[in-house]
XYZ file of C-alpha atoms in Angstrom:
695
model
C 111.716 -98.757 7.088
C 113.090 -95.609 8.150
C 110.499 -92.970 8.698
C 111.600 -89.599 10.372
C 109.161 -87.455 8.867
C 105.564 -88.440 8.510
C 102.588 -86.449 7.444
C 98.684 -87.299 7.795
C 96.202 -85.401 6.012
C 92.149 -85.841 6.524
C 89.932 -84.241 4.028
C 86.575 -83.379 5.822
C 83.319 -81.975 4.752
C 84.399 -78.404 5.892
C 87.952 -78.627 6.674
C 91.225 -80.552 5.519
C 93.290 -81.310 8.730
C 96.879 -81.976 8.462
C 99.920 -83.158 10.932
C 103.428 -83.587 10.404
C 105.387 -85.684 12.815
C 109.262 -85.932 13.312
C 110.302 -88.781 14.834
C 113.729 -87.634 15.876
C 112.497 -84.917 17.858
C 109.090 -85.611 18.556
C 107.961 -82.426 16.995
C 104.656 -82.042 15.679
C 103.481 -79.340 13.201
C 99.827 -79.031 12.361
C 97.707 -77.368 9.823
C 94.136 -76.486 8.843
C 92.633 -75.387 5.694
C 89.030 -75.210 3.947
C 88.158 -78.240 2.037
C 87.615 -77.466 -1.548
C 84.501 -79.532 -2.379
C 84.685 -79.338 -6.511
C 88.376 -80.909 -6.135
C 89.278 -82.163 -2.721
C 92.752 -82.816 -3.638
C 93.342 -79.167 -4.485
C 92.894 -78.097 -0.733
C 94.813 -81.057 0.508
C 97.716 -79.980 -1.865
C 97.919 -76.471 -1.135
C 97.789 -77.728 2.724
C 100.748 -79.910 2.201
C 102.484 -77.203 0.516
C 101.767 -74.410 3.461
C 102.541 -77.146 6.237
C 105.868 -78.201 4.745
C 106.920 -74.564 4.210
C 105.848 -73.629 7.838
C 107.775 -76.825 9.139
C 110.869 -76.192 7.028
C 110.539 -79.720 5.452
C 110.159 -80.137 1.757
C 107.825 -82.692 0.823
C 110.705 -84.639 -0.711
C 112.247 -85.212 2.811
C 108.716 -87.060 4.071
C 109.064 -90.606 4.438
C 105.288 -91.425 4.744
C 102.156 -89.967 3.896
C 98.858 -91.238 5.338
C 95.483 -90.022 3.650
C 91.772 -90.129 5.074
C 89.146 -89.037 2.713
C 85.515 -88.855 2.492
C 85.677 -89.463 -1.602
C 83.947 -92.694 -1.379
C 81.087 -91.663 1.013
C 80.382 -88.501 -1.044
C 80.416 -90.424 -4.411
C 77.826 -92.876 -3.167
C 75.671 -90.128 -1.515
C 76.023 -87.562 -4.486
C 75.835 -90.391 -7.268
C 79.087 -89.415 -8.815
C 80.444 -93.038 -9.324
C 80.901 -94.727 -12.827
C 78.221 -96.381 -14.601
C 78.015 -99.486 -13.172
C 76.196 -102.995 -14.247
C 75.576 -106.246 -12.165
C 75.871 -109.866 -13.505
C 74.151 -112.129 -11.264
C 72.541 -115.527 -10.937
C 69.469 -115.960 -13.014
C 66.363 -115.139 -10.762
C 68.202 -112.580 -8.672
C 68.051 -109.509 -10.594
C 65.964 -107.601 -8.248
C 67.872 -108.275 -4.784
C 68.723 -104.757 -4.755
C 65.077 -103.446 -4.773
C 63.864 -106.612 -2.331
C 66.265 -105.981 0.285
C 65.518 -107.494 3.655
C 61.655 -107.229 3.234
C 61.994 -105.151 6.374
C 60.636 -101.391 7.066
C 62.852 -99.118 9.189
C 59.639 -97.310 10.209
C 56.499 -99.646 10.351
C 53.963 -96.452 10.580
C 55.151 -94.841 7.282
C 53.003 -95.371 4.513
C 54.962 -93.552 1.990
C 58.812 -95.116 3.263
C 61.309 -94.280 0.965
C 64.680 -96.262 0.538
C 67.765 -95.063 -1.377
C 67.800 -95.884 -5.511
C 70.020 -98.792 -6.114
C 73.263 -97.815 -7.449
C 72.633 -99.788 -10.669
C 69.454 -99.247 -12.487
C 67.581 -102.553 -13.548
C 68.446 -102.145 -17.234
C 71.892 -102.676 -16.265
C 71.198 -105.784 -14.132
C 71.573 -109.104 -16.225
C 71.240 -112.448 -15.467
C 73.280 -115.541 -16.553
C 73.028 -119.326 -16.080
C 75.033 -120.881 -13.087
C 73.984 -122.407 -9.589
C 75.639 -123.372 -6.569
C 74.354 -125.069 -3.476
C 74.657 -123.461 0.026
C 77.242 -126.185 0.345
C 79.367 -124.881 -2.504
C 78.244 -127.833 -4.859
C 77.678 -127.019 -8.655
C 74.355 -127.531 -9.642
C 74.432 -125.845 -13.019
C 77.666 -124.923 -14.494
C 78.414 -121.285 -15.497
C 77.826 -120.313 -19.498
C 80.737 -118.559 -20.337
C 79.079 -117.195 -23.709
C 76.048 -115.610 -21.521
C 78.703 -113.540 -19.295
C 80.269 -112.645 -22.769
C 77.047 -111.577 -24.152
C 75.987 -109.487 -20.902
C 79.327 -107.703 -20.742
C 79.067 -106.746 -24.208
C 75.701 -105.440 -24.112
C 76.351 -103.409 -20.798
C 79.519 -101.933 -22.267
C 77.878 -100.944 -25.357
C 75.434 -98.765 -23.268
C 78.642 -97.060 -21.425
C 78.981 -98.996 -18.176
C 82.602 -98.748 -16.963
C 82.509 -101.068 -14.063
C 80.922 -104.306 -13.417
C 79.789 -106.282 -10.306
C 79.810 -110.099 -10.498
C 77.273 -111.496 -7.592
C 76.270 -115.192 -7.883
C 74.452 -117.086 -5.331
C 76.654 -119.036 -2.332
C 80.011 -117.533 -3.963
C 81.272 -117.312 -0.448
C 81.368 -120.962 -0.259
C 82.475 -121.972 -3.824
C 84.126 -118.890 -5.562
C 85.059 -120.861 -8.854
C 82.000 -119.361 -10.753
C 82.695 -115.567 -10.036
C 86.580 -115.942 -10.652
C 85.976 -117.622 -14.209
C 83.528 -114.815 -15.021
C 86.112 -112.467 -13.945
C 88.926 -113.784 -16.105
C 86.469 -113.703 -18.947
C 85.401 -110.173 -18.535
C 89.181 -108.769 -18.072
C 90.256 -110.907 -21.050
C 87.722 -109.089 -23.408
C 87.516 -105.840 -21.495
C 90.712 -105.099 -19.947
C 89.867 -101.546 -19.101
C 87.033 -102.506 -17.251
C 86.600 -102.354 -13.545
C 85.384 -105.577 -12.216
C 84.449 -106.587 -8.398
C 83.422 -110.197 -7.529
C 81.566 -110.747 -4.207
C 83.862 -113.696 -3.317
C 86.944 -111.087 -2.913
C 85.171 -108.086 -1.641
C 82.576 -109.306 0.944
C 82.370 -113.372 0.937
C 79.876 -113.511 3.548
C 76.224 -114.598 3.675
C 73.130 -112.480 3.251
C 72.738 -111.838 -0.277
C 71.529 -108.356 0.039
C 74.160 -107.095 1.918
C 76.797 -109.120 -0.371
C 75.445 -107.680 -3.349
C 75.070 -103.886 -2.296
C 78.891 -104.250 -1.058
C 80.004 -105.537 -4.385
C 78.256 -103.144 -6.277
C 79.202 -100.044 -4.279
C 82.803 -101.320 -4.692
C 82.583 -101.342 -8.533
C 80.850 -98.252 -8.488
C 83.715 -96.157 -6.948
C 86.599 -98.265 -8.172
C 87.239 -96.012 -11.493
C 86.671 -92.913 -9.458
C 89.313 -93.771 -6.604
C 91.771 -95.174 -9.058
C 91.884 -91.807 -10.965
C 91.972 -89.990 -7.819
C 94.937 -91.919 -6.135
C 96.560 -91.666 -9.650
C 96.012 -87.870 -9.594
C 97.573 -87.463 -6.033
C 100.440 -89.628 -6.862
C 101.401 -87.597 -9.570
C 100.803 -84.370 -7.795
C 103.028 -85.600 -4.800
C 105.771 -87.040 -7.062
C 105.884 -83.486 -8.848
C 106.555 -82.390 -5.653
C 109.658 -84.470 -5.022
C 107.784 -87.026 -2.352
C 109.255 -90.855 -2.882
C 108.089 -92.323 0.405
C 105.359 -94.608 1.320
C 101.898 -93.872 0.774
C 98.866 -95.413 3.113
C 95.037 -94.658 3.241
C 93.007 -94.863 6.382
C 90.336 -97.682 6.112
C 87.067 -97.746 7.971
C 88.387 -100.161 10.338
C 91.041 -98.014 11.811
C 93.922 -99.539 10.121
C 96.038 -98.465 6.987
C 95.766 -99.935 3.440
C 98.432 -99.861 0.514
C 97.356 -97.971 -2.818
C 97.255 -100.885 -4.654
C 94.661 -102.929 -2.077
C 92.787 -99.598 -1.775
C 92.331 -99.840 -5.844
C 91.064 -103.153 -5.560
C 88.871 -102.620 -2.357
C 88.014 -98.987 -2.471
C 84.731 -99.566 -0.497
C 86.953 -100.216 2.704
C 87.603 -96.318 2.810
C 84.053 -95.478 3.156
C 84.738 -94.297 6.605
C 88.076 -93.288 6.492
C 88.515 -90.064 8.231
C 86.187 -90.604 11.462
C 88.103 -93.838 12.124
C 91.002 -91.786 12.816
C 89.312 -89.764 15.680
C 88.694 -93.141 17.413
C 92.158 -94.157 17.048
C 93.513 -90.757 18.654
C 91.204 -91.190 21.338
C 92.436 -94.384 22.282
C 96.009 -93.381 21.937
C 95.735 -90.177 23.924
C 93.389 -92.011 26.574
C 95.953 -94.655 27.512
C 98.521 -91.668 27.835
C 96.026 -90.125 29.953
C 95.588 -93.363 32.116
C 92.170 -93.564 30.747
C 91.997 -96.711 28.669
C 88.129 -96.579 28.324
C 86.343 -93.451 27.199
C 83.625 -91.989 24.984
C 85.434 -90.356 21.793
C 83.612 -87.156 20.965
C 84.469 -85.715 17.667
C 82.637 -82.624 16.418
C 83.854 -81.130 13.275
C 82.300 -78.509 10.699
C 79.947 -80.997 9.217
C 79.065 -83.703 11.992
C 79.934 -84.954 15.323
C 80.891 -88.470 16.051
C 80.504 -90.492 19.218
C 82.499 -93.801 19.745
C 83.273 -96.081 22.647
C 86.803 -97.014 23.427
C 87.563 -99.841 25.593
C 90.852 -101.499 26.603
C 92.597 -98.855 24.434
C 90.846 -100.004 21.263
C 87.682 -98.489 19.733
C 84.926 -101.257 19.005
C 84.598 -102.364 15.338
C 81.554 -103.673 13.556
C 81.181 -105.593 10.277
C 78.522 -103.560 8.635
C 77.842 -99.876 8.122
C 74.927 -97.837 6.164
C 75.651 -95.231 3.589
C 73.419 -92.851 1.795
C 70.507 -92.903 4.031
C 67.421 -91.311 3.152
C 66.760 -90.184 6.745
C 70.300 -89.469 7.651
C 69.923 -90.675 11.482
C 67.519 -93.468 10.754
C 68.863 -96.912 10.681
C 67.812 -99.245 8.029
C 67.156 -96.314 5.716
C 70.549 -96.768 3.970
C 72.622 -99.132 1.764
C 74.194 -101.683 3.815
C 77.826 -102.322 3.261
C 79.737 -105.178 4.544
C 83.186 -103.839 5.692
C 84.808 -103.674 9.165
C 84.168 -100.105 10.716
C 84.616 -98.462 13.811
C 81.586 -98.373 15.548
C 80.407 -95.068 15.887
C 77.145 -92.880 15.480
C 77.142 -89.570 13.509
C 74.987 -86.863 14.490
C 74.107 -83.900 11.878
C 75.473 -81.527 14.703
C 78.878 -79.697 13.330
C 80.043 -76.142 13.480
C 78.097 -75.657 10.360
C 75.066 -77.260 11.243
C 72.139 -74.897 10.215
C 69.546 -73.529 12.370
C 66.015 -73.068 11.640
C 62.589 -72.973 12.902
C 60.523 -75.743 11.597
C 56.690 -75.604 10.570
C 55.674 -76.436 14.302
C 57.504 -73.308 15.386
C 60.362 -74.882 17.277
C 63.993 -74.323 16.667
C 65.957 -77.220 15.119
C 69.726 -77.724 14.363
C 70.804 -79.698 11.573
C 71.434 -81.999 10.378
C 71.870 -79.922 7.152
C 75.360 -78.109 7.059
C 76.552 -75.128 5.186
C 79.729 -76.861 4.770
C 82.794 -75.227 3.491
C 81.096 -73.171 0.751
C 79.124 -71.039 1.701
C 79.908 -72.182 5.175
C 78.491 -70.187 8.074
C 77.357 -66.590 7.672
C 80.467 -65.482 9.857
C 82.800 -66.923 7.256
C 82.030 -64.259 4.847
C 81.922 -66.441 1.721
C 77.935 -65.547 1.016
C 76.405 -67.795 3.912
C 73.263 -66.234 5.372
C 72.030 -69.049 7.496
C 72.784 -68.988 11.105
C 74.816 -71.912 12.246
C 76.526 -73.482 15.233
C 79.684 -71.587 14.586
C 77.699 -68.343 14.498
C 76.367 -68.722 17.779
C 79.809 -69.743 19.556
C 80.937 -66.402 18.000
C 77.679 -64.496 19.131
C 78.512 -65.850 22.611
C 81.803 -64.822 22.993
C 83.173 -68.488 22.973
C 85.083 -67.787 19.915
C 87.727 -64.666 18.963
C 86.676 -63.503 15.391
C 90.485 -62.338 15.091
C 92.061 -65.893 16.210
C 90.151 -68.348 14.195
C 92.482 -71.084 12.663
C 95.246 -68.847 14.813
C 94.369 -65.547 13.134
C 94.600 -66.938 9.550
C 90.690 -66.406 9.116
C 88.845 -63.568 10.641
C 85.268 -64.187 11.340
C 82.566 -61.541 10.659
C 80.580 -60.887 13.901
C 78.275 -58.653 12.219
C 77.177 -61.252 9.630
C 76.664 -63.924 12.342
C 74.286 -61.667 14.471
C 72.405 -61.087 11.317
C 71.900 -64.232 10.526
C 71.113 -65.075 13.954
C 68.501 -62.342 14.232
C 66.754 -63.655 11.188
C 66.734 -67.361 12.622
C 65.280 -66.306 15.873
C 62.808 -63.504 14.648
C 59.867 -65.923 14.041
C 59.919 -66.958 17.658
C 60.754 -63.244 18.862
C 64.165 -64.268 20.061
C 66.963 -61.528 19.913
C 70.278 -62.701 18.486
C 71.911 -63.818 21.902
C 68.865 -65.841 22.771
C 68.888 -67.342 19.410
C 72.369 -68.156 19.724
C 72.062 -69.637 23.360
C 69.067 -71.832 21.960
C 71.320 -73.073 18.793
C 74.334 -73.970 20.994
C 72.138 -75.637 23.771
C 69.953 -77.926 21.255
C 73.104 -79.065 19.471
C 74.617 -80.074 22.975
C 71.427 -81.898 23.612
C 70.982 -83.568 20.299
C 74.594 -84.721 20.920
C 74.042 -85.984 24.366
C 70.728 -87.782 23.262
C 72.322 -89.621 20.514
C 75.457 -90.506 22.810
C 73.233 -91.847 25.398
C 71.216 -94.166 23.054
C 74.676 -95.286 21.522
C 76.059 -96.314 24.702
C 72.850 -97.627 26.393
C 72.464 -100.098 23.452
C 75.700 -101.337 23.999
C 75.156 -101.930 27.661
C 77.286 -99.281 29.026
C 76.443 -96.387 31.506
C 77.544 -92.794 30.144
C 78.524 -91.808 33.732
C 81.104 -94.627 33.932
C 83.311 -92.930 31.391
C 85.283 -89.973 30.486
C 84.563 -87.602 27.332
C 87.246 -87.442 25.108
C 86.534 -84.357 22.939
C 88.337 -83.197 19.803
C 87.560 -81.863 16.534
C 87.496 -78.184 15.745
C 84.257 -77.782 17.485
C 84.359 -80.353 20.060
C 86.126 -78.643 22.699
C 83.790 -75.835 22.953
C 80.852 -78.064 23.538
C 82.218 -80.952 25.318
C 82.021 -79.748 28.994
C 78.244 -78.941 28.492
C 77.545 -82.554 26.594
C 79.343 -84.177 29.431
C 76.964 -82.187 31.985
C 73.904 -83.655 30.323
C 75.101 -87.103 30.254
C 76.186 -86.860 33.888
C 79.944 -87.511 32.995
C 82.575 -86.009 35.362
C 85.262 -85.608 33.347
C 86.303 -84.227 30.045
C 89.792 -84.858 28.367
C 91.312 -82.373 25.717
C 93.962 -83.975 23.861
C 96.841 -81.845 22.643
C 96.096 -80.346 19.006
C 92.410 -81.443 19.069
C 91.342 -79.740 15.878
C 93.484 -81.861 13.944
C 93.184 -84.921 16.108
C 91.816 -87.357 13.169
C 95.055 -86.761 11.180
C 97.054 -87.303 14.333
C 94.919 -90.552 14.589
C 96.369 -91.618 11.348
C 99.911 -91.231 12.544
C 99.442 -93.723 15.216
C 97.561 -96.293 13.119
C 99.106 -99.597 12.233
C 98.811 -101.279 8.706
C 96.167 -103.827 9.218
C 93.611 -105.604 7.269
C 90.576 -107.703 8.085
C 89.606 -110.626 5.973
C 86.310 -112.656 6.409
C 84.559 -115.428 5.004
C 81.007 -117.266 5.546
C 81.063 -120.858 6.855
C 77.415 -121.219 8.511
C 76.408 -124.049 10.727
C 75.058 -125.119 14.331
C 78.172 -125.769 16.334
C 77.420 -129.672 16.872
C 77.398 -130.040 13.261
C 80.376 -128.232 12.020
C 83.358 -129.633 10.430
C 85.980 -128.140 12.633
C 88.752 -129.229 10.548
C 87.206 -127.158 7.634
C 86.787 -124.044 10.155
C 90.548 -124.631 11.068
C 91.706 -124.669 7.594
C 89.483 -121.588 6.523
C 90.893 -119.535 9.506
C 94.280 -120.455 8.380
C 93.586 -119.446 4.919
C 92.352 -116.142 6.099
C 95.166 -115.494 8.075
C 97.681 -116.328 5.325
C 95.887 -113.846 3.065
C 96.035 -111.081 5.434
C 99.774 -111.757 6.015
C 100.006 -111.562 2.164
C 98.296 -108.295 1.842
C 100.286 -106.823 4.654
C 103.573 -107.963 3.144
C 102.558 -106.424 -0.269
C 102.107 -103.375 1.892
C 105.734 -103.205 2.967
C 104.953 -104.530 6.461
C 107.825 -106.803 8.064
C 106.461 -110.066 9.740
C 107.980 -109.544 12.544
C 105.322 -107.986 15.204
C 102.525 -109.122 13.124
C 99.395 -109.676 15.403
C 96.375 -111.804 14.423
C 92.904 -111.352 16.113
C 90.181 -114.167 14.971
C 86.516 -113.876 15.823
C 83.232 -115.444 14.714
C 79.887 -113.929 14.386
C 77.288 -116.085 16.507
C 73.861 -116.334 17.305
C 71.237 -118.609 18.988
C 69.589 -120.726 15.954
C 66.384 -118.816 14.337
C 67.550 -115.284 15.695
C 68.042 -112.503 13.092
C 71.252 -110.551 14.807
C 74.449 -111.928 15.630
C 77.336 -110.863 18.066
C 80.992 -110.960 17.540
C 82.921 -113.537 19.823
C 86.585 -113.424 20.063
C 87.923 -117.224 18.826
C 90.067 -119.061 21.618
C 93.796 -119.650 20.365
C 95.071 -122.867 18.622
C 92.872 -125.367 16.419
C 89.120 -125.489 17.110
C 89.090 -128.866 16.330
C 91.039 -129.736 19.432
C 88.553 -128.960 21.884
C 88.457 -125.283 21.201
C 84.591 -125.463 19.909
C 83.336 -126.280 23.526
C 85.382 -122.997 24.686
C 83.787 -120.990 21.893
C 80.186 -122.044 22.974
C 80.906 -121.005 26.414
C 82.263 -117.759 25.262
C 79.453 -117.044 23.318
C 76.834 -117.766 26.089
C 78.603 -115.322 28.241
C 78.971 -112.477 25.607
C 75.320 -113.030 24.961
C 74.583 -112.894 28.722
C 76.846 -109.774 29.203
C 74.973 -107.946 26.263
C 71.328 -108.938 26.719
C 71.336 -109.636 30.839
C 70.044 -113.416 30.141
C 70.828 -116.496 28.198
C 68.542 -119.054 26.199
C 69.736 -121.833 27.842
C 69.365 -125.266 25.868
C 69.070 -123.557 22.352
C 71.428 -124.531 19.649
C 74.113 -122.056 18.941
C 75.037 -121.242 15.155
C 78.024 -119.623 13.670
C 77.924 -117.585 10.522
C 80.977 -115.691 9.682
C 84.612 -116.018 10.722
C 86.812 -113.065 10.698
C 90.580 -112.572 10.932
C 92.192 -109.239 11.779
C 96.052 -109.136 10.857
C 97.890 -105.846 12.063
C 101.336 -104.844 11.911
C 103.051 -103.193 14.792
C 101.868 -99.652 15.863
C 104.357 -96.886 14.524
C 106.558 -95.505 17.180
C 105.064 -92.075 17.705
C 106.293 -90.273 20.887
C 104.419 -87.494 19.417
C 104.687 -85.323 22.664
C 107.052 -86.731 25.291
C 106.060 -84.362 27.884
C 104.351 -80.962 27.586
C 106.764 -78.491 27.062
C 104.896 -75.047 27.138
C 106.043 -71.952 25.429
C 107.634 -69.377 28.002
C 105.379 -66.500 28.931
C 102.410 -65.555 30.512
C 99.503 -67.770 29.829
C 96.735 -65.332 30.463
C 95.995 -63.477 27.117
C 93.408 -61.106 28.400
C 89.507 -61.152 28.910
C 86.658 -60.935 27.092
C 82.949 -61.029 27.414
C 81.034 -64.343 27.058
C 77.485 -65.481 27.761
C 77.081 -67.883 30.880
C 73.386 -68.400 32.111
C 74.649 -69.373 35.296
C 76.049 -65.997 35.781
C 73.223 -64.111 34.431
C 74.350 -63.580 31.123
C 77.434 -62.036 29.827
C 80.509 -61.891 32.292
C 84.208 -60.913 31.962
C 85.968 -64.124 31.399
C 89.834 -64.809 31.595
C 91.180 -66.087 28.147
C 94.380 -68.452 28.137
C 96.805 -69.388 25.535
C 96.901 -73.290 25.884
C 100.561 -73.216 24.416
C 101.942 -71.450 27.465
C 99.881 -73.393 30.205
C 102.524 -75.314 32.125
C 101.795 -79.059 33.378
C 99.953 -78.803 36.671
C 98.367 -75.562 35.829
C 94.698 -75.121 37.606
C 92.061 -73.003 36.240
C 88.597 -72.136 37.727
C 85.691 -71.732 35.239
C 84.369 -69.717 33.751
C 87.546 -69.499 31.409
C 88.305 -69.847 27.631
C 91.589 -71.798 26.590
C 92.589 -70.781 22.979
C 94.904 -72.598 20.514
C 95.042 -72.414 16.876
C 92.565 -75.043 15.678
C 90.071 -75.195 18.425
C 88.837 -73.115 21.530
C 87.876 -74.946 24.867
C 85.213 -73.513 26.877
C 85.516 -73.937 30.743
C 81.763 -73.230 32.561
C 81.083 -71.938 35.939
C 81.680 -74.818 38.465
C 83.847 -76.751 36.318
C 87.667 -77.022 36.991
C 90.567 -77.459 34.378
C 93.987 -78.988 35.269
C 96.873 -79.850 32.781
C 98.137 -83.082 33.104
C 102.011 -84.012 32.545
C 101.201 -84.916 28.760
C 99.631 -81.631 28.150
C 96.124 -82.999 28.207
C 93.324 -80.417 29.549
C 91.299 -82.369 32.317
C 88.043 -80.585 33.173
C 86.122 -81.785 36.233
C 82.737 -81.087 35.284
C 80.977 -79.548 38.318
C 84.393 -79.401 40.188
C 84.432 -83.333 40.983
C 87.904 -84.394 41.057
């Protein structure tokens, strides 16, 4: 399909980022507006109107829209989904409470978990049963299914999840129940586990299917409203949504599987890190995305971000693994830290200064925004330290209130006897330490040494903190890509349409029916190709990747292992065992020789070709003097406030070299170069910061 003009927009917790790309000229126009929490689409539509006006391209002339949203995540966290019921196999009504029977903190006597999305009164059992091999032990009772649905609908339920035992091996009962439900209640949103999450592990499968049903009416209504609003503006092109895995999804598929949009926005950041990393000659780096609400850390290797098969949402303790609802979907492997520009600083009961994880968000926002916020945040600290120009925030579209920031910092530091500047430096340092500590754990858990990587920094706040975070981690280089403040939206522009489909077929390798495994993989590939074809993707250039999730028999955790090409029944099984042992040894440093190996889940990723996106063929700076002037900024290495040169990034030519301290400004972000660091500009416009002057 012809796509000259493409627009991507990412609705975040504080800002909505937008980017327009002209494939004919390579021109990239960007924009950033405050998110409207009560109606996220309102702010996004306003941003679209403003971007199109500035670029001189009417929405009617745009060929492709790509959208990332936090709608699904927020709906589950804030409990704004539809009233949802669960129809399950008799005896499994309480799976959502029983969970894994594991404690994420063995010493906490008052441990809490998220409340189930479906209250117990709306969880009804029916007679049916299949064995673990898929054999029917007890036929489905259609009368019980109808009676359960009628009772739930009478109580106001608008969505239903159907989860039967071992449906991943035999989906017939779930499919029959779905047909019965839709025949009698055609407006009911129905999700069945054999389509949403056909994988072993009853708790995770139930949680995922329930969550999908819970947000289905909300997402369908949101997409309908967005389609109507863009159509009214003349848009007639294609519309895609960003999946948590980093691929694009058509609206029809998003309506059926909205849970795949759970980590929609952050995935774009990992994609843009991979894209710009390859251009900068660094296919392996750590992506550091610091926005207004949170910071995200992801590992990119071989030009691709890592993807994992499960994610948690609605955690009772935001940063504690195991305290949330597990969702079985492919998702870019990242860690989220409660340290964004809006993260609030307070003195806790022990008299310690803490930063985050709660955020001021877009409303009321940091104190310096002037929207009624009174608590000190990371953005207020950066303003007080002289890193941000109050008259050039968002390119001057928003003027910051320096006096309000100073007053908020004074209140925050008063219990400790700190003045506003001391408090500001404490807030900035603690935020960086928190992000570095989380990044270190994330990388070490994956067998990687942070010092081996460059830090690719973006997001509205990322470039202001990146070099300090890198120094703590022992990293020698920071890369700031073009337009870092809207990088997630740019990542959407380079994302291919893709879909990952999976199914469980557990068994030990020496006992599996490999012809059945080959048939399952072929079926998964055919299903993935069909979904891409429905999204308008031509079959030419489609790429297929296959993986198995495996473990030594008796272990609890499994690892993903790439499958060798060709049929596994023709000797591929032996190659698969060798690949698993090698992967296990790489990850854990040893192998359990002689133990039996077990496969659980089989996954097939079907991906279309990456969009041709020569976003910037070469860096073409605006003519003029790059140095804008000087201002006082705080660097403790120099004893406090010093006069620091300020540069216009848009006028920095390729090959430019700047010794720190210095500040580089652009519309959506500000880069801070500390004393002892050295910045250069490569031919593609990346800012390369040698931390500590390392070459």
